[in-house]
Short mmCIF file of C-alpha atoms and ligand atoms in Angstrom, two decimals:
data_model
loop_
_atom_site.label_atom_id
_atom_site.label_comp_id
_atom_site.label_asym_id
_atom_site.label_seq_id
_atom_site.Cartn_x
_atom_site.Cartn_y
_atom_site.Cartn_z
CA UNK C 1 -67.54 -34.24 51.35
CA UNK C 2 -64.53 -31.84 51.82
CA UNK C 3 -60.93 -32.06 50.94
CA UNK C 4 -59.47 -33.34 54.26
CA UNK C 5 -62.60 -35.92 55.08
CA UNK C 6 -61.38 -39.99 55.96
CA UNK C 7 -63.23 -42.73 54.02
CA UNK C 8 -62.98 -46.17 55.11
CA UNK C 9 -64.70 -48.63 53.19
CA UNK C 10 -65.46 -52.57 53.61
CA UNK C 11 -62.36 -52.73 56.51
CA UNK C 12 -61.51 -56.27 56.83
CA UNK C 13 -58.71 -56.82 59.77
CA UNK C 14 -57.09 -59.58 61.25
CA UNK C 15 -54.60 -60.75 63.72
CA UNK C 16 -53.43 -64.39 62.54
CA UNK C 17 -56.81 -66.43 62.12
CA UNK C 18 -58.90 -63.71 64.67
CA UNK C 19 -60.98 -61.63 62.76
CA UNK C 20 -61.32 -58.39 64.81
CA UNK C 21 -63.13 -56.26 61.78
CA UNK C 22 -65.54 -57.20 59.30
CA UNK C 23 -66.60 -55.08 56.50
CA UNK C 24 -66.44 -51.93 58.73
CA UNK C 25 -66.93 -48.38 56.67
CA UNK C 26 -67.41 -45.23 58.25
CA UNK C 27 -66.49 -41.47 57.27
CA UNK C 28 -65.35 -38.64 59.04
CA UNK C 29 -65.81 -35.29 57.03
CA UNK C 30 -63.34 -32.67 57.29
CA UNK C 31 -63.42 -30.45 60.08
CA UNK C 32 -65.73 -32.77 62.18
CA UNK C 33 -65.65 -35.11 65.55
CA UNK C 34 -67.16 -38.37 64.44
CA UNK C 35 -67.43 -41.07 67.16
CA UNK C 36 -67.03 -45.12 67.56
CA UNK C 37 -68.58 -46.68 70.72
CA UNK C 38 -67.75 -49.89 71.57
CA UNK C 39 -67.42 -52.41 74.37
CA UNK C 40 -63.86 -53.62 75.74
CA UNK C 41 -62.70 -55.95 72.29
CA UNK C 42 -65.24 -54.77 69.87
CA UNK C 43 -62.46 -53.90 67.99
CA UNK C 44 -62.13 -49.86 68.05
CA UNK C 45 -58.33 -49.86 69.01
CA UNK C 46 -57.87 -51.95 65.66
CA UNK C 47 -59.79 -49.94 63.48
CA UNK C 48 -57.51 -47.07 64.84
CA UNK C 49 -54.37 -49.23 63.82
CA UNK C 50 -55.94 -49.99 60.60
CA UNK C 51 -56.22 -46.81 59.77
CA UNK C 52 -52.66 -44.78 60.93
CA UNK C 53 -51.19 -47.93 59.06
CA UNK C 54 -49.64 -49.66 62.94
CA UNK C 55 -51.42 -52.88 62.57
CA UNK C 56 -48.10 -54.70 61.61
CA UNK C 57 -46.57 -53.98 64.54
CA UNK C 58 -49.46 -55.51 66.39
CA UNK C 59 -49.03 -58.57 64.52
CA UNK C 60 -52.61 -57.91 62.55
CA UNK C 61 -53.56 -57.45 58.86
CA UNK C 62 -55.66 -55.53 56.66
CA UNK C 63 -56.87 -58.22 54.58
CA UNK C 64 -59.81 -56.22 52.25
CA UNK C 65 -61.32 -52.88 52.05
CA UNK C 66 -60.08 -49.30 51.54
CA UNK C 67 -58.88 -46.36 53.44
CA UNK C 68 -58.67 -42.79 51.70
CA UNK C 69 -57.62 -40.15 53.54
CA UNK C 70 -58.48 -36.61 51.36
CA UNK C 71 -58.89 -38.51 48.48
CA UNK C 72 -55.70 -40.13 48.95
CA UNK C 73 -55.24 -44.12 49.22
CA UNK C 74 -53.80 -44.81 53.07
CA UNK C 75 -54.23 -48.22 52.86
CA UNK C 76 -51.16 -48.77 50.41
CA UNK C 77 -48.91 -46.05 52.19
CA UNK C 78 -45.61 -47.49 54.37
CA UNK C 79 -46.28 -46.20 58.30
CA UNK C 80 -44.16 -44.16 58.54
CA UNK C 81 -45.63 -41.52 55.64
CA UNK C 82 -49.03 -41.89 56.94
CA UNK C 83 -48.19 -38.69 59.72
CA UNK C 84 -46.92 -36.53 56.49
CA UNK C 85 -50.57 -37.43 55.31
CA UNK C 86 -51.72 -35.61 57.95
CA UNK C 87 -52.82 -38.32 60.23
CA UNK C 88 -51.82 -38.75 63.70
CA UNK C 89 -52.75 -41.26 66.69
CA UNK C 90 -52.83 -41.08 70.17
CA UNK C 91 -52.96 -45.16 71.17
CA UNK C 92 -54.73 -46.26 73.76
CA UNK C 93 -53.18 -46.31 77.27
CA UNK C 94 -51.47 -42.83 77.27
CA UNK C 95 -48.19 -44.12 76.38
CA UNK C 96 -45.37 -41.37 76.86
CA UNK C 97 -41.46 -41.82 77.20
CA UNK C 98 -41.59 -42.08 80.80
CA UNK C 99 -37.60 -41.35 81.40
CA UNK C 100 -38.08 -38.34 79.21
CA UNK C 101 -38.81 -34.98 79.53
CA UNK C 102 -41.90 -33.58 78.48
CA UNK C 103 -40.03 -31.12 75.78
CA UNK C 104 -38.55 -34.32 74.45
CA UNK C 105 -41.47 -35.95 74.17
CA UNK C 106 -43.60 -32.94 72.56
CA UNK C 107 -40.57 -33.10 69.97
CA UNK C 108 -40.57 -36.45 69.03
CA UNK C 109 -44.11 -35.91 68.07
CA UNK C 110 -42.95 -33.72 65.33
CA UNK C 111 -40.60 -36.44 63.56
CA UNK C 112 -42.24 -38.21 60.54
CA UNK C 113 -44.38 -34.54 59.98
CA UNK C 114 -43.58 -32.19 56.92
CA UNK C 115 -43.19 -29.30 58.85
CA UNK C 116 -40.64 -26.92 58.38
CA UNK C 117 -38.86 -25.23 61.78
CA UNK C 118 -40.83 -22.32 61.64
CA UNK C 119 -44.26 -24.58 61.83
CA UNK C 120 -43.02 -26.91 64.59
CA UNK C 121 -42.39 -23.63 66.27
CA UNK C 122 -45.78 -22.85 65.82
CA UNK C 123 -47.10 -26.45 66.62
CA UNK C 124 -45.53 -26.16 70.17
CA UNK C 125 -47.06 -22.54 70.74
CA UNK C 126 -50.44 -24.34 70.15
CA UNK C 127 -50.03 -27.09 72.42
CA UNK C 128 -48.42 -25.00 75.17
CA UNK C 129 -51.24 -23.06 75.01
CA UNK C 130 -54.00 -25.91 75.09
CA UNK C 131 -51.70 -27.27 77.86
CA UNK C 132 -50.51 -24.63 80.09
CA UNK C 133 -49.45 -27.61 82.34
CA UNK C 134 -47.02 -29.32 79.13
CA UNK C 135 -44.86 -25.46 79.48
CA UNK C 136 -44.77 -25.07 83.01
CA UNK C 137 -43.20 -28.89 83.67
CA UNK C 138 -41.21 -28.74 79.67
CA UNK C 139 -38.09 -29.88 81.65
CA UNK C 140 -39.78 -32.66 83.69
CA UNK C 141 -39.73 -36.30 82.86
CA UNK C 142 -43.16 -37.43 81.63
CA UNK C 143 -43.38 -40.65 84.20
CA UNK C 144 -43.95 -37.81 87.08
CA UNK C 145 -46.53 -36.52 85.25
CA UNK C 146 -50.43 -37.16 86.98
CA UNK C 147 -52.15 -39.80 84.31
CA UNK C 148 -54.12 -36.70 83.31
CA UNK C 149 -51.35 -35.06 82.47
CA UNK C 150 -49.83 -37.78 80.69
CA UNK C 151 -52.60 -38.17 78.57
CA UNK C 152 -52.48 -34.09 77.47
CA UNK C 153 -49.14 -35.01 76.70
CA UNK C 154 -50.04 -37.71 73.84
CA UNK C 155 -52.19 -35.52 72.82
CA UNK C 156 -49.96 -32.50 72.65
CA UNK C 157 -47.38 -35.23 70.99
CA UNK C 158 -50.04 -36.05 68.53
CA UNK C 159 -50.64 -32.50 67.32
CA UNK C 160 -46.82 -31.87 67.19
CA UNK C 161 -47.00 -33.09 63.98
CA UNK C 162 -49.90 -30.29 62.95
CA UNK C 163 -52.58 -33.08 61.93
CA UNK C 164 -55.47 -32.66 59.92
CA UNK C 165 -57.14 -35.53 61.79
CA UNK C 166 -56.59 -36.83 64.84
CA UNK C 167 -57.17 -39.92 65.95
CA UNK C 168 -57.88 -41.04 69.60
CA UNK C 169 -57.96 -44.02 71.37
CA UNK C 170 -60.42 -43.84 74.88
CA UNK C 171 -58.43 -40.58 75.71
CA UNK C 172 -60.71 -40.84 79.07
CA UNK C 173 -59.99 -43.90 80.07
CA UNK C 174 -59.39 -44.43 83.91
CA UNK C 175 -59.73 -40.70 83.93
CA UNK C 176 -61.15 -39.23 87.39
CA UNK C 177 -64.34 -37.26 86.01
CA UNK C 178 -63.14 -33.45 86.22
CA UNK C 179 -59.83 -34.83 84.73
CA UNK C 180 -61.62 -36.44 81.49
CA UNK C 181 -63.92 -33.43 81.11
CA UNK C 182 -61.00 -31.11 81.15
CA UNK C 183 -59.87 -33.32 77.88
CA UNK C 184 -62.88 -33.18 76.51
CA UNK C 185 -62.88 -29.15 76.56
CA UNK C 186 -60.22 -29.41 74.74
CA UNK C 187 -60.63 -31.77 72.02
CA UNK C 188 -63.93 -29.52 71.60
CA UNK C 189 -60.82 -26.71 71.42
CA UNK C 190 -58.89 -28.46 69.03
CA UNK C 191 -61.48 -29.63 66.31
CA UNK C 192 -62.49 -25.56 66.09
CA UNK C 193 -58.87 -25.05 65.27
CA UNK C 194 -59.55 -27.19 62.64
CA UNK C 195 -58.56 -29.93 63.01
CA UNK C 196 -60.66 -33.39 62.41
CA UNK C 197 -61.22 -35.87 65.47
CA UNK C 198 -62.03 -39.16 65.06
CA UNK C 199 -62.50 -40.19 68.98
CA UNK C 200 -63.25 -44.37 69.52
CA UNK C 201 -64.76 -44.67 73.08
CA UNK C 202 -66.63 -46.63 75.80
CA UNK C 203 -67.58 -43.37 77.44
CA UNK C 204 -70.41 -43.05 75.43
CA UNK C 205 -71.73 -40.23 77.39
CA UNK C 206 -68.72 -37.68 77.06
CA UNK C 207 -68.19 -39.17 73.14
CA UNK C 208 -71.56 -38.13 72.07
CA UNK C 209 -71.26 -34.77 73.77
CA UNK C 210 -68.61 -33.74 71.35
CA UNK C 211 -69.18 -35.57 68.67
CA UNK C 212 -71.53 -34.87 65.48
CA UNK C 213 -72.01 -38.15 63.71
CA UNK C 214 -71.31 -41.48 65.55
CA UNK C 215 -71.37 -45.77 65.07
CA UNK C 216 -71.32 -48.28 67.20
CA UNK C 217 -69.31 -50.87 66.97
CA UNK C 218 -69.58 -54.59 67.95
CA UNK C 219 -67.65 -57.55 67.95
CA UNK C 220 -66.12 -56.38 64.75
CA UNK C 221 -68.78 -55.01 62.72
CA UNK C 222 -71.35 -51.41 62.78
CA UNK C 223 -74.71 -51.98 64.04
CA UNK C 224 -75.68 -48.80 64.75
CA UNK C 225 -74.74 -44.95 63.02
CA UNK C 226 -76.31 -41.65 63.04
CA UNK C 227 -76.09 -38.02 64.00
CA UNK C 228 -74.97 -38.30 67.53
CA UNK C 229 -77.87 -35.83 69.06
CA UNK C 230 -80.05 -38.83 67.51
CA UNK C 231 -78.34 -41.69 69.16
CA UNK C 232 -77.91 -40.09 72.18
CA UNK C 233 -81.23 -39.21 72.10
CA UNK C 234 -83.10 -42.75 71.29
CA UNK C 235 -84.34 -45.00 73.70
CA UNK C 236 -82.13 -47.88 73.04
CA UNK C 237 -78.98 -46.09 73.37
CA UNK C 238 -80.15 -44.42 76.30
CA UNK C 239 -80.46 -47.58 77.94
CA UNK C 240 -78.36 -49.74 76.78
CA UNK C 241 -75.01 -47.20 76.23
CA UNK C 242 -75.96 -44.27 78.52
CA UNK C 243 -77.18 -45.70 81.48
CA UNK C 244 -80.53 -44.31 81.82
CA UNK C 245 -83.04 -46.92 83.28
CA UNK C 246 -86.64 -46.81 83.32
CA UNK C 247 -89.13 -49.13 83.83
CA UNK C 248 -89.86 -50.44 80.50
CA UNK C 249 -86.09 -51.21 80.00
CA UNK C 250 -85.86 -52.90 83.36
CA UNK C 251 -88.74 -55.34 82.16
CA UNK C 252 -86.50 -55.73 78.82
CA UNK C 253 -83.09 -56.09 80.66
CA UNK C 254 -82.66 -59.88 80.85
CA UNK C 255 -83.76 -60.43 77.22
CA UNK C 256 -81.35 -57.63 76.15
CA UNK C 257 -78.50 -59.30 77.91
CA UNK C 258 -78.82 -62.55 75.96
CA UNK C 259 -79.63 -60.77 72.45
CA UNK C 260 -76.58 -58.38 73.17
CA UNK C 261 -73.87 -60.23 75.28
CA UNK C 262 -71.15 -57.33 74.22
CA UNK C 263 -73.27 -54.45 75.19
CA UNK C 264 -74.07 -56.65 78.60
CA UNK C 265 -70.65 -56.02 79.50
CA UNK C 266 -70.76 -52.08 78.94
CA UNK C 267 -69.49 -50.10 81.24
CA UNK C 268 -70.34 -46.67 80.05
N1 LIG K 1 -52.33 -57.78 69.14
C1 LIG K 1 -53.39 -58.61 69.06
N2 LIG K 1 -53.24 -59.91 68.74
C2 LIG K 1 -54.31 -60.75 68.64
N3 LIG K 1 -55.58 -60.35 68.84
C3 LIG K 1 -55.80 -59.07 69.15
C4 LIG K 1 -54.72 -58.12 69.28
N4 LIG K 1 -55.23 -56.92 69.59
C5 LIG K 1 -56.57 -57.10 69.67
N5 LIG K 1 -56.91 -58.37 69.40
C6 LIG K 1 -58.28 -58.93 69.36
O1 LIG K 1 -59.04 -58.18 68.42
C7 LIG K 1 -60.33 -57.89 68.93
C8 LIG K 1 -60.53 -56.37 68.99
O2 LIG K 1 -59.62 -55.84 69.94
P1 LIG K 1 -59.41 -54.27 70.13
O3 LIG K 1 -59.32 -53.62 68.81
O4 LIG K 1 -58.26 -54.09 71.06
O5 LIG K 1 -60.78 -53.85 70.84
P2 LIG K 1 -61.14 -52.53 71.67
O6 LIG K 1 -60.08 -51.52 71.42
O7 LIG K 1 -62.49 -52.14 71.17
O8 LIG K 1 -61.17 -52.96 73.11
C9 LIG K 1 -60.43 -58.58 70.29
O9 LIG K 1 -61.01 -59.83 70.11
C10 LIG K 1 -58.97 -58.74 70.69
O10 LIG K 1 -58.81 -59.85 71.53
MG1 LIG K 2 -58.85 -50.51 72.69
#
């Protein structure tokens, strides 16, 4: 396990008396893309917010477990120092400050990081240049922007900060096809930079594309892990999170639906 790798261990979460996570550990090593499938509510968005410490202002709770971060304890750390750990989040829904411009956006990505001038500089070379788009509109406000382009713009925000994991929340979500390949490319992009990617999805087909290790996640708790060639490659994710029907499945659909009434709802 390298220097930079995210261990979370028996996650507990809850919001009031809902318990959204049970007992969830997982690990991302350094330098990889390690995915979480899950149906709509199977709790991926809160494991994010568990993690990058933002469950409080969601009105949730880590009640038990651990999250280390390079060795590092996260789980004890105020919010606001978990992006000078190195840790950043792009939440779900593509949020950007719509009346501002994109500049101002990119830049309020890098408050809260330990960069000096000179490597925010640097940080906003990279991003221009994963996002041509981000430099060409800088002095545009970001609620013009296509949702494409909004969402390279959290994820330019995100790396503002120079992360050594990123964490993403359905980054295709609602994205036309071409639009959520062209963020895929780039995530690809960014983990070869070096930095880590830990990428929650329902898109299970793009997710295991780009990621090496991956878990599935339901109603709160891991059923499923392994190296993602595996999973994408074994009958029951095939049919179940990919899409791919054959007969035998057909025959096994109905009793799948009541065993599985999350994954019945997949959308893929
Ligand atoms: N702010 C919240 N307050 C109360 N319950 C919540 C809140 N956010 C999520 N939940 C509940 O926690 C569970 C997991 O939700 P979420 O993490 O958003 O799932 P996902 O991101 O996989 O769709 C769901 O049952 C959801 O209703
Ligand atoms: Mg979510």
């Amino acid at each position: 396990m390298g220097g930079a790798a995210l261990e979370v261990r028996d996650l507990v979460v809850g919001y009031g008396p809902v318990r959204a996570l049970r007992a969830v550990s997982l690990e991302v090593p350094e330098g990889s893309v390690v995915t979480v499938l899950g149906g709509n509510g199977a709790g991926k968005s809160t494991l994010l917010r568990a993690i990058s410490r933002a469950l409080s202002f969601h009105g949730g709770a880590v009640t038990g477990g651990t999250v280390h971060f390079g060795g590092r304890p996260l789980h004890s750390l105020p919010p606001d120092r978990v992006v000078a750990a190195g840790v950043s989040q792009v939440p779900e829904g593509r949020q950007v400050f719509a009346r501002m411009t994109v500049d101002d956006n990119l830049r309020a990505g890098a408050l809260g990081s330990r960069g000096d001038r000179p490597a925010k500089a640097a940080a906003l070379r990279r991003v221009r240049e994963l996002f041509p788009v981000l430099a060409e509109r800088s002095g545009q406000r970001a609620g013009l922007l296509s949702g494409g382009e909004q969402q390279m713009l959290a994820v330019g925000r995100a790396l503002m900060a120079s992360p050594r994991l990123l964490l993403l929340d359905e980054p295709s979500l609602g994205l036309a096809p071409l639009m959520a390949a062209r963020i895929a490319d780039t995530i690809r992009e960014i983990n070869s930079q070096g930095t880590s990617v830990l990428l929650v999805e329902q898109n299970a087909a793009l997710a295991l594309r780009l990621a090496s290790y991956a878990y599935v996640l339901e109603v709160g708790e891991i059923t499923l892990s392994g190296p993602a060639d595996e999973l994408a490659a074994s009958d029951e994710v095939r049919r179940r999170y990919l899409g791919v029907v054959d007969e035998d499945a057909a025959a096994d659909a109905s009793q799948a639906d009541t065993t599985h009434p999350v994954l019945s709802r997949w959308e893929g």
